[in-house]
Amino acid sequence: MVNHYTKTLPPTNSGVNQAVSLLKQGQLVAFPTETVYGLGADATNDAAVANIFSAKNRPQINPLIIHVANLSIAQKYVTFSNTAFRLAYAFWPGPVTLVLPSRLDSPLSSQVSAGLKTVAIRVPSNELAQQLLADFGGAVAAPSANLSGTISPTVASHVLSGLNNKIAAVLDGGACPVGLESTIIGFEPKAVLLRPGGMPVEIIEKCLGYPMGAYSATNRPSAPGQLLSHYAPNANLRLNAIDRVQGELTLGFGPGDYDLNLSLTGELTEAAANLFCYLRKLDSQKPDSIAVSPIPEHGLGRAINDRLKRAAAPRGQALPDVDDSNNGSTPSV
Ligand code: TXA
Ligand code: MG
């Protein structure tokens, strides 16, 4: 792909330095995290944050996650309850996002939280992201670096396929090892699961010592626009498929003969890392439909099934979630 404007920065000190100075100038820079690539902007810069929404074609009612280098920087922006501290000590840096009350003196652009009194915050573990955030020093707002409604990017070329010429740069850190977005947890005041993701719910519940609230609409924050789902791929998805219909491509899990296999040995970690990339690969062959083998509903399987259900839902169908595939008003791209 010819890249006229969006620079691809190498995973070196110089690449990170350039990324940091672009962010400080209010530019948009995509960067790798352990989950997926994020589309970063200085979270205190109104114009830069507004540009995230326009580059992604994301409805402004859908709030963003801010990324910081560590827990002590996080405390400049949000207040932690004891439970929130416990989760932060246990899981940061790592694929867990906490939705916490915004501090009254918060310097964040109000668009970050789309008018809510809470802010979603996380500390990513990817080394380049860590270096970028430490050098930047503050908060980087970053949703997944895809056009709203499309599959999240797990390599730099996926970022460019949606956002080339719309952003200043992408820091190329290779493939994201987890491959699914972070697990999002809210507090009411007990911890509730807002989005299953890269940290299995069972592990978080072990740390909490109690089961999190059911994954239901009543537990969701009252942000508008979170109910309708549309999620490319262009092909239809047929889930829990145990056979193949003519015109379909197959995405397997476990031993068997498939066009692509998420994990031949049936490992959920491997399947999660491959999921978005393989969906893109199969979709690029323009099949009528993609048949996906059953995935067990435990550990990372829960998050994999969540994303698959969303991808399979007819456009416009109600699926409760907080993901940006659920903006309810913008046509899928
Ligand atoms: O792994 C991830 O979480 C990736 C990487 C880049 O960090 N980011 C990501 O961001 O998945 P995004 O914007 O695609 O999904 C974040 C979701 C949003 O859909 C939004 O609804 C929810 O987090 N969110 C953000 N702020 C919130 C808040 N204050 N209350 C409830 N939900 C919130
Ligand atoms: Mg997203």
Tab-separated table of C-alpha atoms and ligand atoms in Angstrom, residues 36-37 56 58 62 143-153 181 195 231 322-325, ligand 2:
chain	number	residue	atom	x	y	z
A	36	VAL	CA	-4.667	-4.669	19.962
A	37	TYR	CA	-3.247	-1.517	18.357
A	56	LYS	CA	-12.440	6.429	13.237
A	58	ARG	CA	-16.764	6.957	15.894
A	62	ASN	CA	-18.868	6.373	22.847
A	143	PRO	CA	-9.572	3.310	21.292
A	144	SER	CA	-8.718	0.381	19.036
A	145	ALA	CA	-7.064	1.696	15.853
A	146	ASN	CA	-9.759	0.591	13.407
A	147	LEU	CA	-12.633	2.335	11.690
A	148	SER	CA	-15.623	2.167	14.010
A	149	GLY	CA	-17.508	-1.079	13.511
A	150	THR	CA	-14.667	-2.993	11.873
A	151	ILE	CA	-12.364	-5.682	13.275
A	152	SER	CA	-9.701	-4.447	15.711
A	153	PRO	CA	-6.117	-4.383	14.370
A	181	GLU	CA	-9.211	-6.029	23.663
A	195	ARG	CA	-16.655	-6.338	28.524
A	231	TYR	CA	-19.342	-5.367	13.294
A	322	VAL	CA	-19.675	-1.265	25.685
A	323	ASP	CA	-17.570	-1.926	22.622
A	324	ASP	CA	-17.323	0.592	19.809
A	325	SER	CA	-19.027	-1.829	17.478
B	2	MG	MG	-12.770	-0.963	19.512
